[in-house]
């Protein structure tokens, strides 16, 4: 049996009770933190809190050499941990299909995600979000500024009045996380003259939610990683109230 | 202090550890189950598992008469429980803004949601979903068949190659939940000649994931509630593999 367990948003306590029970039952526990990452904890805190040993696999150790994980799952109960929800990345879907192909039972234990938190923390309604996009570091896409696809997504959503979640690049190798001000500067320089909201430390006891024009946000700071940026589309009166109260967006900015 | 706590997807064990700790700390616990609902548990199971007393509030008891909740939050630590993530519904945003207006500290403890599960369980990638929509019972919208807005959303997403989550109506007053076959019949009759995936019992240990043409799905059954329907847009090769393996979509249907 291979249990894919989502660790949720932020720290060692973001896991569900169902997930914790599955961990207690597992014979071997693997994890990957290259597609996602829990900013509020460490591997050793996870191990201590849940009384487990975790074998952290890098990208090659999941995608090119998944055999140790699959062998453990064929012989007993293996757990595979990821931040957020376990199937957010194609790499996990691939691992699941390989397991099924070997006749191994699989199951998914869901985790909390920033996708939902983006709506919850801003008060923007979840059914009014369009397609999401990811803003990469310049060096990651080898181009200058903002890839056309990012602007296209924001604009196509805006045409339908929809909000856009902009995931910010994570460079685990260099331990760098794109900040909200960095993202606001990139988008502002790309000519996007709009209001946005930056969320920091989602899932923690004290997340930050800060809104304003991109030109203003670019010179603010939003605390520890991870950050996320939301570009609102048309806002309903309740959403407008929420943005003012929760994100501190000034009267004249909306 | 008012803690909004998301109970997550399915039963009394879908809550996060952070949520359980907040519950243990709360002086009074309120809940509402009219916007959402946990199919895999009962209020008394929740009370026993978490060693709490829950005061369930109906719609009027949250929206017209929130004073008991706000008073408890002003005097001590009140918890407000909902299925899924706590801020999915505007009614909760409204309650939060009222609390802030009274100078009460608020916080959100996120829960797992079917929005994320829809992507996880089907293998469809989360950043390739467009706007979501809700399919109401005919009696709920007073019209015949499927509201134009539902078809418009599916079609507008499809034009951009995006997947659509179709939430199915919940009628808590009459204890009725729209099933996947009912939804498939409505959409098929509305002329939507497409492949879809029905998810049942998301968040349970054994969810069902069944794909096929709407004309076929309408005569199938998908087990206990709740059900959800996903209409895939363009699919990448990995998504196609996932739909075949996880949802059993036949070779010639895609």
mmCIF file of N, CA, C and O in Angstrom, chain A residues 171-249:
data_model
loop_
_atom_site.group_PDB
_atom_site.id
_atom_site.type_symbol
_atom_site.label_atom_id
_atom_site.label_comp_id
_atom_site.label_asym_id
_atom_site.label_seq_id
_atom_site.Cartn_x
_atom_site.Cartn_y
_atom_site.Cartn_z
ATOM 1 N N UNK A 171 12.750 28.391 -5.523
ATOM 2 C CA UNK A 171 14.000 27.814 -6.010
ATOM 3 C C UNK A 171 14.657 27.106 -4.827
ATOM 4 O O UNK A 171 15.426 27.682 -4.067
ATOM 5 N N UNK A 172 14.309 25.849 -4.654
ATOM 6 C CA UNK A 172 14.748 25.107 -3.472
ATOM 7 C C UNK A 172 16.256 24.900 -3.464
ATOM 8 O O UNK A 172 16.876 24.877 -2.407
ATOM 9 N N UNK A 173 16.820 24.745 -4.657
ATOM 10 C CA UNK A 173 18.263 24.493 -4.736
ATOM 11 C C UNK A 173 19.059 25.629 -4.124
ATOM 12 O O UNK A 173 20.036 25.413 -3.416
ATOM 13 N N UNK A 174 18.638 26.855 -4.409
ATOM 14 C CA UNK A 174 19.336 28.023 -3.868
ATOM 15 C C UNK A 174 18.632 28.597 -2.642
ATOM 16 O O UNK A 174 18.980 29.677 -2.179
ATOM 17 N N UNK A 175 17.618 27.847 -2.151
ATOM 18 C CA UNK A 175 16.890 28.285 -0.965
ATOM 19 C C UNK A 175 16.351 29.701 -1.135
ATOM 20 O O UNK A 175 16.445 30.540 -0.237
ATOM 21 N N UNK A 176 15.787 29.969 -2.317
ATOM 22 C CA UNK A 176 15.226 31.295 -2.598
ATOM 23 C C UNK A 176 13.745 31.193 -2.926
ATOM 24 O O UNK A 176 13.320 30.308 -3.667
ATOM 25 N N UNK A 177 13.001 32.139 -2.398
ATOM 26 C CA UNK A 177 11.557 32.139 -2.554
ATOM 27 C C UNK A 177 11.158 33.523 -3.023
ATOM 28 O O UNK A 177 11.509 34.509 -2.395
ATOM 29 N N UNK A 178 10.454 33.594 -4.133
ATOM 30 C CA UNK A 178 10.093 34.921 -4.629
ATOM 31 C C UNK A 178 9.184 35.621 -3.618
ATOM 32 O O UNK A 178 8.192 35.038 -3.180
ATOM 33 N N UNK A 179 9.513 36.843 -3.287
ATOM 34 C CA UNK A 179 8.715 37.606 -2.322
ATOM 35 C C UNK A 179 7.618 38.386 -3.044
ATOM 36 O O UNK A 179 7.687 38.612 -4.260
ATOM 37 N N UNK A 180 6.644 38.810 -2.267
ATOM 38 C CA UNK A 180 5.532 39.567 -2.824
ATOM 39 C C UNK A 180 5.970 40.884 -3.452
ATOM 40 O O UNK A 180 5.436 41.294 -4.490
ATOM 41 N N UNK A 181 6.958 41.548 -2.851
ATOM 42 C CA UNK A 181 7.412 42.829 -3.407
ATOM 43 C C UNK A 181 8.160 42.618 -4.719
ATOM 44 O O UNK A 181 8.000 43.374 -5.680
ATOM 45 N N UNK A 182 8.956 41.547 -4.771
ATOM 46 C CA UNK A 182 9.651 41.180 -6.010
ATOM 47 C C UNK A 182 8.616 40.925 -7.126
ATOM 48 O O UNK A 182 8.731 41.451 -8.240
ATOM 49 N N UNK A 183 7.604 40.167 -6.810
ATOM 50 C CA UNK A 183 6.561 39.846 -7.797
ATOM 51 C C UNK A 183 5.822 41.101 -8.228
ATOM 52 O O UNK A 183 5.553 41.300 -9.422
ATOM 53 N N UNK A 184 5.490 41.962 -7.252
ATOM 54 C CA UNK A 184 4.769 43.201 -7.574
ATOM 55 C C UNK A 184 5.614 44.077 -8.499
ATOM 56 O O UNK A 184 5.097 44.680 -9.448
ATOM 57 N N UNK A 185 6.933 44.115 -8.257
ATOM 58 C CA UNK A 185 7.821 44.913 -9.104
ATOM 59 C C UNK A 185 7.839 44.357 -10.527
ATOM 60 O O UNK A 185 7.741 45.108 -11.507
ATOM 61 N N UNK A 186 7.958 43.037 -10.660
ATOM 62 C CA UNK A 186 7.959 42.426 -11.996
ATOM 63 C C UNK A 186 6.669 42.756 -12.747
ATOM 64 O O UNK A 186 6.693 43.137 -13.921
ATOM 65 N N UNK A 187 5.542 42.603 -12.072
ATOM 66 C CA UNK A 187 4.253 42.823 -12.738
ATOM 67 C C UNK A 187 4.031 44.303 -13.029
ATOM 68 O O UNK A 187 3.478 44.665 -14.077
ATOM 69 N N UNK A 188 4.463 45.153 -12.103
ATOM 70 C CA UNK A 188 4.343 46.602 -12.319
ATOM 71 C C UNK A 188 5.193 47.024 -13.521
ATOM 72 O O UNK A 188 4.733 47.757 -14.407
ATOM 73 N N UNK A 189 6.425 46.523 -13.570
ATOM 74 C CA UNK A 189 7.310 46.849 -14.697
ATOM 75 C C UNK A 189 6.760 46.316 -16.019
ATOM 76 O O UNK A 189 7.066 46.849 -17.087
ATOM 77 N N UNK A 190 5.968 45.245 -15.940
ATOM 78 C CA UNK A 190 5.379 44.678 -17.164
ATOM 79 C C UNK A 190 4.144 45.465 -17.597
ATOM 80 O O UNK A 190 3.466 45.084 -18.553
ATOM 81 N N UNK A 191 3.834 46.516 -16.842
ATOM 82 C CA UNK A 191 2.750 47.396 -17.267
ATOM 83 C C UNK A 191 1.385 47.053 -16.691
ATOM 84 O O UNK A 191 0.369 47.600 -17.120
ATOM 85 N N UNK A 192 1.362 46.167 -15.725
ATOM 86 C CA UNK A 192 0.083 45.797 -15.111
ATOM 87 C C UNK A 192 -0.250 46.824 -14.029
ATOM 88 O O UNK A 192 0.340 46.822 -12.947
ATOM 89 N N UNK A 193 -1.181 47.704 -14.331
ATOM 90 C CA UNK A 193 -1.506 48.796 -13.402
ATOM 91 C C UNK A 193 -2.756 48.405 -12.618
ATOM 92 O O UNK A 193 -3.855 48.833 -12.928
ATOM 93 N N UNK A 194 -2.572 47.549 -11.594
ATOM 94 C CA UNK A 194 -3.741 46.986 -10.923
ATOM 95 C C UNK A 194 -3.550 46.875 -9.427
ATOM 96 O O UNK A 194 -2.442 46.972 -8.909
ATOM 97 N N UNK A 195 -4.666 46.600 -8.762
ATOM 98 C CA UNK A 195 -4.627 46.284 -7.339
ATOM 99 C C UNK A 195 -4.310 44.803 -7.184
ATOM 100 O O UNK A 195 -4.755 43.978 -7.988
ATOM 101 N N UNK A 196 -3.521 44.457 -6.184
ATOM 102 C CA UNK A 196 -3.248 43.049 -5.885
ATOM 103 C C UNK A 196 -3.201 42.862 -4.375
ATOM 104 O O UNK A 196 -3.199 43.832 -3.612
ATOM 105 N N UNK A 197 -3.205 41.602 -3.977
ATOM 106 C CA UNK A 197 -3.106 41.270 -2.557
ATOM 107 C C UNK A 197 -1.966 40.279 -2.383
ATOM 108 O O UNK A 197 -1.876 39.303 -3.133
ATOM 109 N N UNK A 198 -1.087 40.556 -1.418
ATOM 110 C CA UNK A 198 -0.017 39.604 -1.109
ATOM 111 C C UNK A 198 -0.355 38.892 0.196
ATOM 112 O O UNK A 198 -0.725 39.531 1.186
ATOM 113 N N UNK A 199 -0.258 37.561 0.163
ATOM 114 C CA UNK A 199 -0.481 36.749 1.360
ATOM 115 C C UNK A 199 0.864 36.175 1.789
ATOM 116 O O UNK A 199 1.606 35.651 0.961
ATOM 117 N N UNK A 200 1.190 36.311 3.060
ATOM 118 C CA UNK A 200 2.417 35.708 3.585
ATOM 119 C C UNK A 200 2.093 34.739 4.693
ATOM 120 O O UNK A 200 1.127 34.907 5.433
ATOM 121 N N UNK A 201 2.868 33.680 4.818
ATOM 122 C CA UNK A 201 2.760 32.719 5.920
ATOM 123 C C UNK A 201 1.361 32.107 6.030
ATOM 124 O O UNK A 201 0.827 31.913 7.136
ATOM 125 N N UNK A 202 0.747 31.791 4.883
ATOM 126 C CA UNK A 202 -0.576 31.153 4.908
ATOM 127 C C UNK A 202 -0.515 29.865 5.715
ATOM 128 O O UNK A 202 0.405 29.073 5.565
ATOM 129 N N UNK A 203 -1.497 29.662 6.546
ATOM 130 C CA UNK A 203 -1.572 28.444 7.347
ATOM 131 C C UNK A 203 -0.926 28.599 8.711
ATOM 132 O O UNK A 203 -1.097 27.747 9.578
ATOM 133 N N UNK A 204 -0.198 29.684 8.910
ATOM 134 C CA UNK A 204 0.381 29.943 10.236
ATOM 135 C C UNK A 204 -0.685 30.571 11.132
ATOM 136 O O UNK A 204 -1.784 30.887 10.680
ATOM 137 N N UNK A 205 -0.357 30.787 12.406
ATOM 138 C CA UNK A 205 -1.324 31.411 13.309
ATOM 139 C C UNK A 205 -1.489 32.889 13.019
ATOM 140 O O UNK A 205 -2.449 33.507 13.465
ATOM 141 N N UNK A 206 -0.557 33.454 12.264
ATOM 142 C CA UNK A 206 -0.586 34.900 12.061
ATOM 143 C C UNK A 206 -0.157 35.290 10.650
ATOM 144 O O UNK A 206 0.867 35.957 10.453
ATOM 145 N N UNK A 207 -0.959 34.902 9.658
ATOM 146 C CA UNK A 207 -0.586 35.221 8.269
ATOM 147 C C UNK A 207 -0.737 36.723 8.007
ATOM 148 O O UNK A 207 -1.495 37.399 8.696
ATOM 149 N N UNK A 208 -0.002 37.224 7.009
ATOM 150 C CA UNK A 208 -0.168 38.629 6.615
ATOM 151 C C UNK A 208 -0.967 38.695 5.315
ATOM 152 O O UNK A 208 -0.794 37.868 4.424
ATOM 153 N N UNK A 209 -1.841 39.675 5.234
ATOM 154 C CA UNK A 209 -2.669 39.878 4.044
ATOM 155 C C UNK A 209 -2.622 41.371 3.748
ATOM 156 O O UNK A 209 -3.100 42.178 4.537
ATOM 157 N N UNK A 210 -1.989 41.744 2.634
ATOM 158 C CA UNK A 210 -1.731 43.160 2.358
ATOM 159 C C UNK A 210 -2.091 43.498 0.927
ATOM 160 O O UNK A 210 -1.549 42.910 -0.006
ATOM 161 N N UNK A 211 -2.966 44.471 0.773
ATOM 162 C CA UNK A 211 -3.405 44.832 -0.571
ATOM 163 C C UNK A 211 -3.048 46.249 -0.931
ATOM 164 O O UNK A 211 -2.803 47.093 -0.056
ATOM 165 N N UNK A 212 -3.045 46.521 -2.215
ATOM 166 C CA UNK A 212 -2.788 47.866 -2.711
ATOM 167 C C UNK A 212 -2.428 47.789 -4.178
ATOM 168 O O UNK A 212 -2.465 46.707 -4.779
ATOM 169 N N UNK A 213 -2.097 48.929 -4.757
ATOM 170 C CA UNK A 213 -1.666 48.923 -6.150
ATOM 171 C C UNK A 213 -0.286 48.271 -6.238
ATOM 172 O O UNK A 213 0.524 48.354 -5.308
ATOM 173 N N UNK A 214 -0.031 47.619 -7.358
ATOM 174 C CA UNK A 214 1.260 46.941 -7.542
ATOM 175 C C UNK A 214 2.416 47.914 -7.346
ATOM 176 O O UNK A 214 3.454 47.568 -6.779
ATOM 177 N N UNK A 215 2.224 49.153 -7.810
ATOM 178 C CA UNK A 215 3.273 50.169 -7.698
ATOM 179 C C UNK A 215 3.599 50.483 -6.237
ATOM 180 O O UNK A 215 4.713 50.912 -5.919
ATOM 181 N N UNK A 216 2.629 50.267 -5.343
ATOM 182 C CA UNK A 216 2.856 50.484 -3.914
ATOM 183 C C UNK A 216 3.419 49.225 -3.260
ATOM 184 O O UNK A 216 4.360 49.276 -2.455
ATOM 185 N N UNK A 217 2.840 48.092 -3.612
ATOM 186 C CA UNK A 217 3.243 46.815 -3.001
ATOM 187 C C UNK A 217 4.725 46.512 -3.255
ATOM 188 O O UNK A 217 5.375 45.852 -2.450
ATOM 189 N N UNK A 218 5.252 46.989 -4.386
ATOM 190 C CA UNK A 218 6.641 46.662 -4.753
ATOM 191 C C UNK A 218 7.652 47.203 -3.754
ATOM 192 O O UNK A 218 8.784 46.727 -3.718
ATOM 193 N N UNK A 219 7.255 48.194 -2.965
ATOM 194 C CA UNK A 219 8.219 48.717 -1.984
ATOM 195 C C UNK A 219 7.829 48.376 -0.544
ATOM 196 O O UNK A 219 8.308 48.985 0.397
ATOM 197 N N UNK A 220 6.954 47.378 -0.391
ATOM 198 C CA UNK A 220 6.601 46.936 0.966
ATOM 199 C C UNK A 220 7.286 45.608 1.268
ATOM 200 O O UNK A 220 7.897 45.001 0.387
ATOM 201 N N UNK A 221 7.203 45.165 2.531
ATOM 202 C CA UNK A 221 7.726 43.821 2.809
ATOM 203 C C UNK A 221 6.672 43.038 3.580
ATOM 204 O O UNK A 221 5.842 43.601 4.288
ATOM 205 N N UNK A 222 6.710 41.719 3.413
ATOM 206 C CA UNK A 222 5.591 40.881 3.839
ATOM 207 C C UNK A 222 6.016 39.752 4.768
ATOM 208 O O UNK A 222 5.310 38.754 4.904
ATOM 209 N N UNK A 223 7.182 39.901 5.377
ATOM 210 C CA UNK A 223 7.613 38.910 6.367
ATOM 211 C C UNK A 223 8.162 37.639 5.737
ATOM 212 O O UNK A 223 8.503 37.595 4.546
ATOM 213 N N UNK A 224 8.223 36.605 6.571
ATOM 214 C CA UNK A 224 8.839 35.339 6.163
ATOM 215 C C UNK A 224 8.129 34.703 4.963
ATOM 216 O O UNK A 224 6.950 34.959 4.740
ATOM 217 N N UNK A 225 8.845 33.860 4.209
ATOM 218 C CA UNK A 225 8.181 33.122 3.138
ATOM 219 C C UNK A 225 7.218 32.087 3.749
ATOM 220 O O UNK A 225 7.313 31.820 4.937
ATOM 221 N N UNK A 226 6.350 31.516 2.932
ATOM 222 C CA UNK A 226 6.145 31.723 1.513
ATOM 223 C C UNK A 226 5.154 32.855 1.272
ATOM 224 O O UNK A 226 4.291 33.096 2.117
ATOM 225 N N UNK A 227 5.270 33.497 0.108
ATOM 226 C CA UNK A 227 4.321 34.523 -0.288
ATOM 227 C C UNK A 227 3.520 34.059 -1.503
ATOM 228 O O UNK A 227 3.954 33.185 -2.258
ATOM 229 N N UNK A 228 2.376 34.693 -1.655
ATOM 230 C CA UNK A 228 1.487 34.404 -2.778
ATOM 231 C C UNK A 228 0.865 35.726 -3.185
ATOM 232 O O UNK A 228 0.647 36.600 -2.348
ATOM 233 N N UNK A 229 0.572 35.886 -4.479
ATOM 234 C CA UNK A 229 -0.048 37.139 -4.917
ATOM 235 C C UNK A 229 -1.382 36.831 -5.597
ATOM 236 O O UNK A 229 -1.496 35.863 -6.354
ATOM 237 N N UNK A 230 -2.380 37.637 -5.299
ATOM 238 C CA UNK A 230 -3.692 37.468 -5.920
ATOM 239 C C UNK A 230 -4.049 38.763 -6.642
ATOM 240 O O UNK A 230 -3.901 39.854 -6.076
ATOM 241 N N UNK A 231 -4.478 38.637 -7.895
ATOM 242 C CA UNK A 231 -4.969 39.800 -8.636
ATOM 243 C C UNK A 231 -6.490 39.692 -8.721
ATOM 244 O O UNK A 231 -7.008 38.819 -9.426
ATOM 245 N N UNK A 232 -7.198 40.540 -7.977
ATOM 246 C CA UNK A 232 -8.661 40.468 -8.025
ATOM 247 C C UNK A 232 -9.194 40.906 -9.384
ATOM 248 O O UNK A 232 -8.635 41.808 -10.008
ATOM 249 N N UNK A 233 -10.283 40.272 -9.814
ATOM 250 C CA UNK A 233 -11.025 40.731 -10.996
ATOM 251 C C UNK A 233 -12.110 41.695 -10.524
ATOM 252 O O UNK A 233 -11.867 42.521 -9.646
ATOM 253 N N UNK A 234 -13.312 41.572 -11.081
ATOM 254 C CA UNK A 234 -14.423 42.380 -10.560
ATOM 255 C C UNK A 234 -14.736 41.910 -9.140
ATOM 256 O O UNK A 234 -14.703 40.716 -8.868
ATOM 257 N N UNK A 235 -15.039 42.848 -8.262
ATOM 258 C CA UNK A 235 -15.368 42.442 -6.892
ATOM 259 C C UNK A 235 -16.805 42.802 -6.528
ATOM 260 O O UNK A 235 -17.294 43.871 -6.850
ATOM 261 N N UNK A 236 -17.462 41.832 -5.880
ATOM 262 C CA UNK A 236 -18.800 42.044 -5.326
ATOM 263 C C UNK A 236 -18.683 42.926 -4.083
ATOM 264 O O UNK A 236 -17.599 43.039 -3.500
ATOM 265 N N UNK A 237 -19.797 43.533 -3.658
ATOM 266 C CA UNK A 237 -19.745 44.408 -2.475
ATOM 267 C C UNK A 237 -19.133 43.716 -1.244
ATOM 268 O O UNK A 237 -18.300 44.313 -0.550
ATOM 269 N N UNK A 238 -19.514 42.446 -1.001
ATOM 270 C CA UNK A 238 -18.952 41.762 0.170
ATOM 271 C C UNK A 238 -17.446 41.538 0.011
ATOM 272 O O UNK A 238 -16.677 41.639 0.970
ATOM 273 N N UNK A 239 -17.031 41.237 -1.227
ATOM 274 C CA UNK A 239 -15.601 41.068 -1.487
ATOM 275 C C UNK A 239 -14.857 42.386 -1.290
ATOM 276 O O UNK A 239 -13.739 42.415 -0.768
ATOM 277 N N UNK A 240 -15.492 43.465 -1.705
ATOM 278 C CA UNK A 240 -14.874 44.782 -1.550
ATOM 279 C C UNK A 240 -14.691 45.112 -0.064
ATOM 280 O O UNK A 240 -13.614 45.544 0.363
ATOM 281 N N UNK A 241 -15.749 44.867 0.722
ATOM 282 C CA UNK A 241 -15.649 45.060 2.182
ATOM 283 C C UNK A 241 -14.495 44.240 2.753
ATOM 284 O O UNK A 241 -13.717 44.708 3.582
ATOM 285 N N UNK A 242 -14.432 42.993 2.312
ATOM 286 C CA UNK A 242 -13.406 42.085 2.847
ATOM 287 C C UNK A 242 -12.008 42.590 2.485
ATOM 288 O O UNK A 242 -11.111 42.620 3.335
ATOM 289 N N UNK A 243 -11.823 43.017 1.244
ATOM 290 C CA UNK A 243 -10.502 43.494 0.820
ATOM 291 C C UNK A 243 -10.075 44.729 1.620
ATOM 292 O O UNK A 243 -8.919 44.867 1.996
ATOM 293 N N UNK A 244 -11.028 45.616 1.883
ATOM 294 C CA UNK A 244 -10.696 46.805 2.675
ATOM 295 C C UNK A 244 -10.320 46.421 4.105
ATOM 296 O O UNK A 244 -9.323 46.899 4.651
ATOM 297 N N UNK A 245 -11.146 45.550 4.705
ATOM 298 C CA UNK A 245 -10.952 45.231 6.117
ATOM 299 C C UNK A 245 -9.801 44.250 6.337
ATOM 300 O O UNK A 245 -8.983 44.419 7.247
ATOM 301 N N UNK A 246 -9.721 43.232 5.497
ATOM 302 C CA UNK A 246 -8.734 42.163 5.739
ATOM 303 C C UNK A 246 -7.383 42.481 5.107
ATOM 304 O O UNK A 246 -6.340 42.081 5.628
ATOM 305 N N UNK A 247 -7.407 43.171 3.956
ATOM 306 C CA UNK A 247 -6.151 43.433 3.254
ATOM 307 C C UNK A 247 -5.744 44.905 3.326
ATOM 308 O O UNK A 247 -4.704 45.285 2.792
ATOM 309 N N UNK A 248 -6.578 45.715 3.982
ATOM 310 C CA UNK A 248 -6.235 47.124 4.165
ATOM 311 C C UNK A 248 -6.114 47.917 2.874
ATOM 312 O O UNK A 248 -5.323 48.854 2.786
ATOM 313 N N UNK A 249 -6.894 47.545 1.871
ATOM 314 C CA UNK A 249 -6.820 48.288 0.602
ATOM 315 C C UNK A 249 -7.504 49.645 0.776
ATOM 316 O O UNK A 249 -8.645 49.712 1.220
#
